[in-house]
């Protein structure tokens, strides 16, 4: 079984500041980590590999330092890492990212399964996984919380929905995106880190790919961020005092005023 | 002020107990907001001859904050940060606090730099120019972060990182104390010291307290038992670890250190306890047969015995609360957590690589380790550590449903380094002999593990209590302490007596009477007043 896991480097905190001019995250001074949802993707790949054998490649697009994040996945049990890094890739939206990743994945082909985290915690779009599947023309399923069974030909998995779950069967090769209910990601061991320090991460630039350059980076990104703002969460709180009967009466009055009581 | 002193009603019921789950009694309660309020309450209570029990956040495990009649003075509303100071030469930052500030509150403020500076002096405000978010940290780290700083001082609290940084005592540079007679003393580290065995303490209203220092010996181990006494001692140290019995802390200056640039935590698993103990000794820099000398001092060395791991396995299966903790392989018998602080990840990786080599030299496997080198993964290792005492509490709560008299029996003893193997042998063989259920975890770097006996019935409880007393005698005999971090409070007075005997306790009582002749403040903590 050949498994490819897509990973992304994200800020380790949700409390980031935005650059008001460029509308991008100010990353200076903030520790970068493997996107939390991707840790579940890596873990699931390792579990499948230990059950069925095979190999795991991890892939990311980003600045050269993302190499360290890929190395972290090797420390956990991935076999090789590929980094798509080039100025031409910069400023990509989800469409251009998926296009670039699809071309990177071709370098790692043939494969049976691609696993992505359900979304990255910085952009929160959840678009890259499905978009990548479309670009590769393979079936996909999002929000997978459990793999019921998998063999060389097909995968049966549980998809988490608002109301419960769906059981889906897909032919391989396919792509899934996973949610945190799927497993408990392991931590690396000293032996794993030791091995990962010695491994080399393959770096791929635009010249190593056969691509339509107009579909890369900022040029290939139809998405435009016009404005960003912090949503307001104004919550009014009124403490109702008095004797219990008075409190109850006041509460009923308030709820009636807001049409929240419907007898 | 009359409004400040409130009669005890059911509304205040929770203030009759602390985390020890002992329930006391009281007639009135107050929540002072300032030193003036404290002075007024003290004066009122002195006139009405009502003893005062001082409370922080009631997270203590030894019932120090549980009242025994009289008045409760709860410091929860004295929770402001009053000012700041930067010492460029020493590269230390100082904060002036009220005693009710919580550790969690302080940590959050340090991380985000969101001080409320209203009422601060211009000097304090300008000191903040040297403060970046997360740049400074307060090193004492008891597990319970809802503890108050005043409470931490009163039991000289410590935590995992005490192995490297030392206990709370080391990070207190000055304090203001209200004494039982209504005088106020201002004590600064280095400012007022004993001369040999004689000390003289001047209060701000020019009262002078002169006496000889008690001459009992403090154990040469991590300790939170009995008044701190040493020749030429700093007088501020009397009030640290005094369990609130010598005076009421109204203001504190804490010392902050520069935050480490890199932090790595490693949990290592061993096939048996013996190998784990050899690992601990090697980590401390001791020569261990077959292993290289390890020369980077860890910040923390924590231990989990096989029953602690088994309890986690069981709770993980049965309770959703622990479903998220890391999975434990069946072959993992005993675990040791180590933490290193340094200037860069590269520096710490080199240390951890040597740690892996050491594990191999001891006959264990460096594959059986969990390494965390970012906040997120550190949090996972922390949750794992905290899951042990939490699991114990859950188990005991369950058992109390069928027998409400049962409680956990948790020890807090420490011994000198040379007795590590002996003390572990003693615990294991005595517990096996008596057939008791137990887990052992805690600060093994300081030979300070917590044995938690998990009684299944009243008989187990009785047997456990007897063992506990028997161990305290042996531990004292080896030069150890009966309480290394939780304090003595009202629950461990019998053990303190084992440690200092009648003579030492008599001297402590004399010291207490010197500061508080009528037994007005926290009388009954550590020893009976009369």
JSON list of N, CA and C in Angstrom, two decimals, chain B residues 30-72:
[
{"chain": "B", "resi": 30, "resn": "UNK", "atom": "N", "xyz": [-14.76, 36.86, 56.21]},
{"chain": "B", "resi": 30, "resn": "UNK", "atom": "CA", "xyz": [-14.51, 38.16, 55.56]},
{"chain": "B", "resi": 30, "resn": "UNK", "atom": "C", "xyz": [-13.70, 37.94, 54.29]},
{"chain": "B", "resi": 31, "resn": "UNK", "atom": "N", "xyz": [-13.82, 38.90, 53.38]},
{"chain": "B", "resi": 31, "resn": "UNK", "atom": "CA", "xyz": [-13.07, 38.86, 52.12]},
{"chain": "B", "resi": 31, "resn": "UNK", "atom": "C", "xyz": [-12.36, 40.21, 51.95]},
{"chain": "B", "resi": 32, "resn": "UNK", "atom": "N", "xyz": [-11.28, 40.44, 52.71]},
{"chain": "B", "resi": 32, "resn": "UNK", "atom": "CA", "xyz": [-10.62, 41.75, 52.63]},
{"chain": "B", "resi": 32, "resn": "UNK", "atom": "C", "xyz": [-10.10, 42.05, 51.23]},
{"chain": "B", "resi": 33, "resn": "UNK", "atom": "N", "xyz": [-10.06, 43.36, 50.91]},
{"chain": "B", "resi": 33, "resn": "UNK", "atom": "CA", "xyz": [-9.54, 43.76, 49.61]},
{"chain": "B", "resi": 33, "resn": "UNK", "atom": "C", "xyz": [-8.21, 44.48, 49.74]},
{"chain": "B", "resi": 34, "resn": "UNK", "atom": "N", "xyz": [-7.85, 44.84, 50.97]},
{"chain": "B", "resi": 34, "resn": "UNK", "atom": "CA", "xyz": [-6.62, 45.62, 51.16]},
{"chain": "B", "resi": 34, "resn": "UNK", "atom": "C", "xyz": [-6.03, 45.30, 52.52]},
{"chain": "B", "resi": 35, "resn": "UNK", "atom": "N", "xyz": [-4.81, 45.79, 52.73]},
{"chain": "B", "resi": 35, "resn": "UNK", "atom": "CA", "xyz": [-4.17, 45.59, 54.02]},
{"chain": "B", "resi": 35, "resn": "UNK", "atom": "C", "xyz": [-4.97, 46.27, 55.13]},
{"chain": "B", "resi": 36, "resn": "UNK", "atom": "N", "xyz": [-5.58, 47.43, 54.80]},
{"chain": "B", "resi": 36, "resn": "UNK", "atom": "CA", "xyz": [-6.40, 48.14, 55.79]},
{"chain": "B", "resi": 36, "resn": "UNK", "atom": "C", "xyz": [-7.55, 47.25, 56.26]},
{"chain": "B", "resi": 37, "resn": "UNK", "atom": "N", "xyz": [-8.19, 46.60, 55.30]},
{"chain": "B", "resi": 37, "resn": "UNK", "atom": "CA", "xyz": [-9.28, 45.68, 55.65]},
{"chain": "B", "resi": 37, "resn": "UNK", "atom": "C", "xyz": [-8.77, 44.57, 56.57]},
{"chain": "B", "resi": 38, "resn": "UNK", "atom": "N", "xyz": [-7.60, 44.02, 56.23]},
{"chain": "B", "resi": 38, "resn": "UNK", "atom": "CA", "xyz": [-7.03, 42.94, 57.03]},
{"chain": "B", "resi": 38, "resn": "UNK", "atom": "C", "xyz": [-6.81, 43.42, 58.47]},
{"chain": "B", "resi": 39, "resn": "UNK", "atom": "N", "xyz": [-6.21, 44.62, 58.59]},
{"chain": "B", "resi": 39, "resn": "UNK", "atom": "CA", "xyz": [-5.92, 45.16, 59.92]},
{"chain": "B", "resi": 39, "resn": "UNK", "atom": "C", "xyz": [-7.19, 45.34, 60.73]},
{"chain": "B", "resi": 40, "resn": "UNK", "atom": "N", "xyz": [-8.24, 45.80, 60.06]},
{"chain": "B", "resi": 40, "resn": "UNK", "atom": "CA", "xyz": [-9.48, 46.05, 60.77]},
{"chain": "B", "resi": 40, "resn": "UNK", "atom": "C", "xyz": [-10.11, 44.74, 61.26]},
{"chain": "B", "resi": 41, "resn": "UNK", "atom": "N", "xyz": [-10.09, 43.74, 60.40]},
{"chain": "B", "resi": 41, "resn": "UNK", "atom": "CA", "xyz": [-10.65, 42.43, 60.80]},
{"chain": "B", "resi": 41, "resn": "UNK", "atom": "C", "xyz": [-9.84, 41.85, 61.96]},
{"chain": "B", "resi": 42, "resn": "UNK", "atom": "N", "xyz": [-8.51, 41.96, 61.87]},
{"chain": "B", "resi": 42, "resn": "UNK", "atom": "CA", "xyz": [-7.66, 41.42, 62.93]},
{"chain": "B", "resi": 42, "resn": "UNK", "atom": "C", "xyz": [-8.00, 42.10, 64.25]},
{"chain": "B", "resi": 43, "resn": "UNK", "atom": "N", "xyz": [-8.18, 43.41, 64.19]},
{"chain": "B", "resi": 43, "resn": "UNK", "atom": "CA", "xyz": [-8.48, 44.16, 65.40]},
{"chain": "B", "resi": 43, "resn": "UNK", "atom": "C", "xyz": [-9.85, 43.73, 65.98]},
{"chain": "B", "resi": 44, "resn": "UNK", "atom": "N", "xyz": [-10.83, 43.61, 65.10]},
{"chain": "B", "resi": 44, "resn": "UNK", "atom": "CA", "xyz": [-12.17, 43.18, 65.55]},
{"chain": "B", "resi": 44, "resn": "UNK", "atom": "C", "xyz": [-12.12, 41.80, 66.19]},
{"chain": "B", "resi": 45, "resn": "UNK", "atom": "N", "xyz": [-11.40, 40.90, 65.55]},
{"chain": "B", "resi": 45, "resn": "UNK", "atom": "CA", "xyz": [-11.36, 39.52, 66.04]},
{"chain": "B", "resi": 45, "resn": "UNK", "atom": "C", "xyz": [-10.57, 39.42, 67.34]},
{"chain": "B", "resi": 46, "resn": "UNK", "atom": "N", "xyz": [-9.56, 40.29, 67.45]},
{"chain": "B", "resi": 46, "resn": "UNK", "atom": "CA", "xyz": [-8.79, 40.27, 68.70]},
{"chain": "B", "resi": 46, "resn": "UNK", "atom": "C", "xyz": [-9.69, 40.68, 69.86]},
{"chain": "B", "resi": 47, "resn": "UNK", "atom": "N", "xyz": [-10.49, 41.73, 69.58]},
{"chain": "B", "resi": 47, "resn": "UNK", "atom": "CA", "xyz": [-11.39, 42.21, 70.64]},
{"chain": "B", "resi": 47, "resn": "UNK", "atom": "C", "xyz": [-12.42, 41.16, 71.01]},
{"chain": "B", "resi": 48, "resn": "UNK", "atom": "N", "xyz": [-12.96, 40.49, 69.98]},
{"chain": "B", "resi": 48, "resn": "UNK", "atom": "CA", "xyz": [-14.01, 39.50, 70.27]},
{"chain": "B", "resi": 48, "resn": "UNK", "atom": "C", "xyz": [-13.43, 38.12, 70.56]},
{"chain": "B", "resi": 49, "resn": "UNK", "atom": "N", "xyz": [-12.09, 38.04, 70.61]},
{"chain": "B", "resi": 49, "resn": "UNK", "atom": "CA", "xyz": [-11.39, 36.78, 70.91]},
{"chain": "B", "resi": 49, "resn": "UNK", "atom": "C", "xyz": [-11.82, 35.63, 69.98]},
{"chain": "B", "resi": 50, "resn": "UNK", "atom": "N", "xyz": [-11.92, 35.96, 68.71]},
{"chain": "B", "resi": 50, "resn": "UNK", "atom": "CA", "xyz": [-12.23, 34.94, 67.71]},
{"chain": "B", "resi": 50, "resn": "UNK", "atom": "C", "xyz": [-10.99, 34.60, 66.90]},
{"chain": "B", "resi": 51, "resn": "UNK", "atom": "N", "xyz": [-10.52, 33.38, 66.97]},
{"chain": "B", "resi": 51, "resn": "UNK", "atom": "CA", "xyz": [-9.33, 33.02, 66.18]},
{"chain": "B", "resi": 51, "resn": "UNK", "atom": "C", "xyz": [-9.64, 33.10, 64.67]},
{"chain": "B", "resi": 52, "resn": "UNK", "atom": "N", "xyz": [-8.58, 33.37, 63.90]},
{"chain": "B", "resi": 52, "resn": "UNK", "atom": "CA", "xyz": [-8.76, 33.56, 62.45]},
{"chain": "B", "resi": 52, "resn": "UNK", "atom": "C", "xyz": [-8.10, 32.41, 61.70]},
{"chain": "B", "resi": 53, "resn": "UNK", "atom": "N", "xyz": [-8.81, 31.88, 60.71]},
{"chain": "B", "resi": 53, "resn": "UNK", "atom": "CA", "xyz": [-8.19, 30.93, 59.77]},
{"chain": "B", "resi": 53, "resn": "UNK", "atom": "C", "xyz": [-8.04, 31.65, 58.43]},
{"chain": "B", "resi": 54, "resn": "UNK", "atom": "N", "xyz": [-6.83, 31.69, 57.91]},
{"chain": "B", "resi": 54, "resn": "UNK", "atom": "CA", "xyz": [-6.58, 32.40, 56.66]},
{"chain": "B", "resi": 54, "resn": "UNK", "atom": "C", "xyz": [-6.71, 31.40, 55.51]},
{"chain": "B", "resi": 55, "resn": "UNK", "atom": "N", "xyz": [-7.37, 31.86, 54.46]},
{"chain": "B", "resi": 55, "resn": "UNK", "atom": "CA", "xyz": [-7.54, 30.99, 53.29]},
{"chain": "B", "resi": 55, "resn": "UNK", "atom": "C", "xyz": [-7.01, 31.64, 52.03]},
{"chain": "B", "resi": 56, "resn": "UNK", "atom": "N", "xyz": [-6.35, 30.82, 51.21]},
{"chain": "B", "resi": 56, "resn": "UNK", "atom": "CA", "xyz": [-6.01, 31.26, 49.86]},
{"chain": "B", "resi": 56, "resn": "UNK", "atom": "C", "xyz": [-7.08, 30.74, 48.93]},
{"chain": "B", "resi": 57, "resn": "UNK", "atom": "N", "xyz": [-6.69, 29.86, 48.02]},
{"chain": "B", "resi": 57, "resn": "UNK", "atom": "CA", "xyz": [-7.66, 29.32, 47.07]},
{"chain": "B", "resi": 57, "resn": "UNK", "atom": "C", "xyz": [-8.17, 27.95, 47.50]},
{"chain": "B", "resi": 58, "resn": "UNK", "atom": "N", "xyz": [-7.83, 27.53, 48.71]},
{"chain": "B", "resi": 58, "resn": "UNK", "atom": "CA", "xyz": [-8.30, 26.26, 49.30]},
{"chain": "B", "resi": 58, "resn": "UNK", "atom": "C", "xyz": [-7.97, 25.05, 48.42]},
{"chain": "B", "resi": 59, "resn": "UNK", "atom": "N", "xyz": [-6.78, 25.07, 47.84]},
{"chain": "B", "resi": 59, "resn": "UNK", "atom": "CA", "xyz": [-6.37, 23.92, 47.03]},
{"chain": "B", "resi": 59, "resn": "UNK", "atom": "C", "xyz": [-5.45, 22.99, 47.82]},
{"chain": "B", "resi": 60, "resn": "UNK", "atom": "N", "xyz": [-5.18, 23.32, 49.09]},
{"chain": "B", "resi": 60, "resn": "UNK", "atom": "CA", "xyz": [-4.26, 22.54, 49.91]},
{"chain": "B", "resi": 60, "resn": "UNK", "atom": "C", "xyz": [-4.81, 21.16, 50.22]},
{"chain": "B", "resi": 61, "resn": "UNK", "atom": "N", "xyz": [-3.90, 20.22, 50.47]},
{"chain": "B", "resi": 61, "resn": "UNK", "atom": "CA", "xyz": [-4.28, 18.83, 50.70]},
{"chain": "B", "resi": 61, "resn": "UNK", "atom": "C", "xyz": [-4.14, 18.43, 52.16]},
{"chain": "B", "resi": 62, "resn": "UNK", "atom": "N", "xyz": [-3.73, 19.41, 53.03]},
{"chain": "B", "resi": 62, "resn": "UNK", "atom": "CA", "xyz": [-3.45, 19.04, 54.41]},
{"chain": "B", "resi": 62, "resn": "UNK", "atom": "C", "xyz": [-4.38, 19.75, 55.40]},
{"chain": "B", "resi": 63, "resn": "UNK", "atom": "N", "xyz": [-5.44, 20.36, 54.88]},
{"chain": "B", "resi": 63, "resn": "UNK", "atom": "CA", "xyz": [-6.47, 21.01, 55.72]},
{"chain": "B", "resi": 63, "resn": "UNK", "atom": "C", "xyz": [-5.97, 22.27, 56.45]},
{"chain": "B", "resi": 64, "resn": "UNK", "atom": "N", "xyz": [-4.91, 22.89, 55.96]},
{"chain": "B", "resi": 64, "resn": "UNK", "atom": "CA", "xyz": [-4.41, 24.12, 56.60]},
{"chain": "B", "resi": 64, "resn": "UNK", "atom": "C", "xyz": [-5.44, 25.24, 56.56]},
{"chain": "B", "resi": 65, "resn": "UNK", "atom": "N", "xyz": [-6.29, 25.24, 55.54]},
{"chain": "B", "resi": 65, "resn": "UNK", "atom": "CA", "xyz": [-7.24, 26.34, 55.37]},
{"chain": "B", "resi": 65, "resn": "UNK", "atom": "C", "xyz": [-8.62, 25.99, 55.94]},
{"chain": "B", "resi": 66, "resn": "UNK", "atom": "N", "xyz": [-8.72, 24.84, 56.58]},
{"chain": "B", "resi": 66, "resn": "UNK", "atom": "CA", "xyz": [-10.01, 24.44, 57.16]},
{"chain": "B", "resi": 66, "resn": "UNK", "atom": "C", "xyz": [-10.14, 25.05, 58.56]},
{"chain": "B", "resi": 67, "resn": "UNK", "atom": "N", "xyz": [-11.21, 25.84, 58.80]},
{"chain": "B", "resi": 67, "resn": "UNK", "atom": "CA", "xyz": [-11.33, 26.53, 60.08]},
{"chain": "B", "resi": 67, "resn": "UNK", "atom": "C", "xyz": [-11.71, 25.57, 61.21]},
{"chain": "B", "resi": 68, "resn": "UNK", "atom": "N", "xyz": [-11.31, 25.97, 62.42]},
{"chain": "B", "resi": 68, "resn": "UNK", "atom": "CA", "xyz": [-11.65, 25.18, 63.58]},
{"chain": "B", "resi": 68, "resn": "UNK", "atom": "C", "xyz": [-12.37, 26.12, 64.55]},
{"chain": "B", "resi": 69, "resn": "UNK", "atom": "N", "xyz": [-13.50, 26.66, 64.10]},
{"chain": "B", "resi": 69, "resn": "UNK", "atom": "CA", "xyz": [-14.23, 27.66, 64.87]},
{"chain": "B", "resi": 69, "resn": "UNK", "atom": "C", "xyz": [-13.67, 29.05, 64.61]},
{"chain": "B", "resi": 70, "resn": "UNK", "atom": "N", "xyz": [-14.42, 30.09, 65.01]},
{"chain": "B", "resi": 70, "resn": "UNK", "atom": "CA", "xyz": [-13.93, 31.47, 64.87]},
{"chain": "B", "resi": 70, "resn": "UNK", "atom": "C", "xyz": [-14.22, 32.05, 63.50]},
{"chain": "B", "resi": 71, "resn": "UNK", "atom": "N", "xyz": [-13.23, 32.77, 62.98]},
{"chain": "B", "resi": 71, "resn": "UNK", "atom": "CA", "xyz": [-13.43, 33.57, 61.77]},
{"chain": "B", "resi": 71, "resn": "UNK", "atom": "C", "xyz": [-12.60, 33.06, 60.60]},
{"chain": "B", "resi": 72, "resn": "UNK", "atom": "N", "xyz": [-13.17, 33.14, 59.39]},
{"chain": "B", "resi": 72, "resn": "UNK", "atom": "CA", "xyz": [-12.41, 32.80, 58.18]},
{"chain": "B", "resi": 72, "resn": "UNK", "atom": "C", "xyz": [-12.04, 34.08, 57.47]}
]
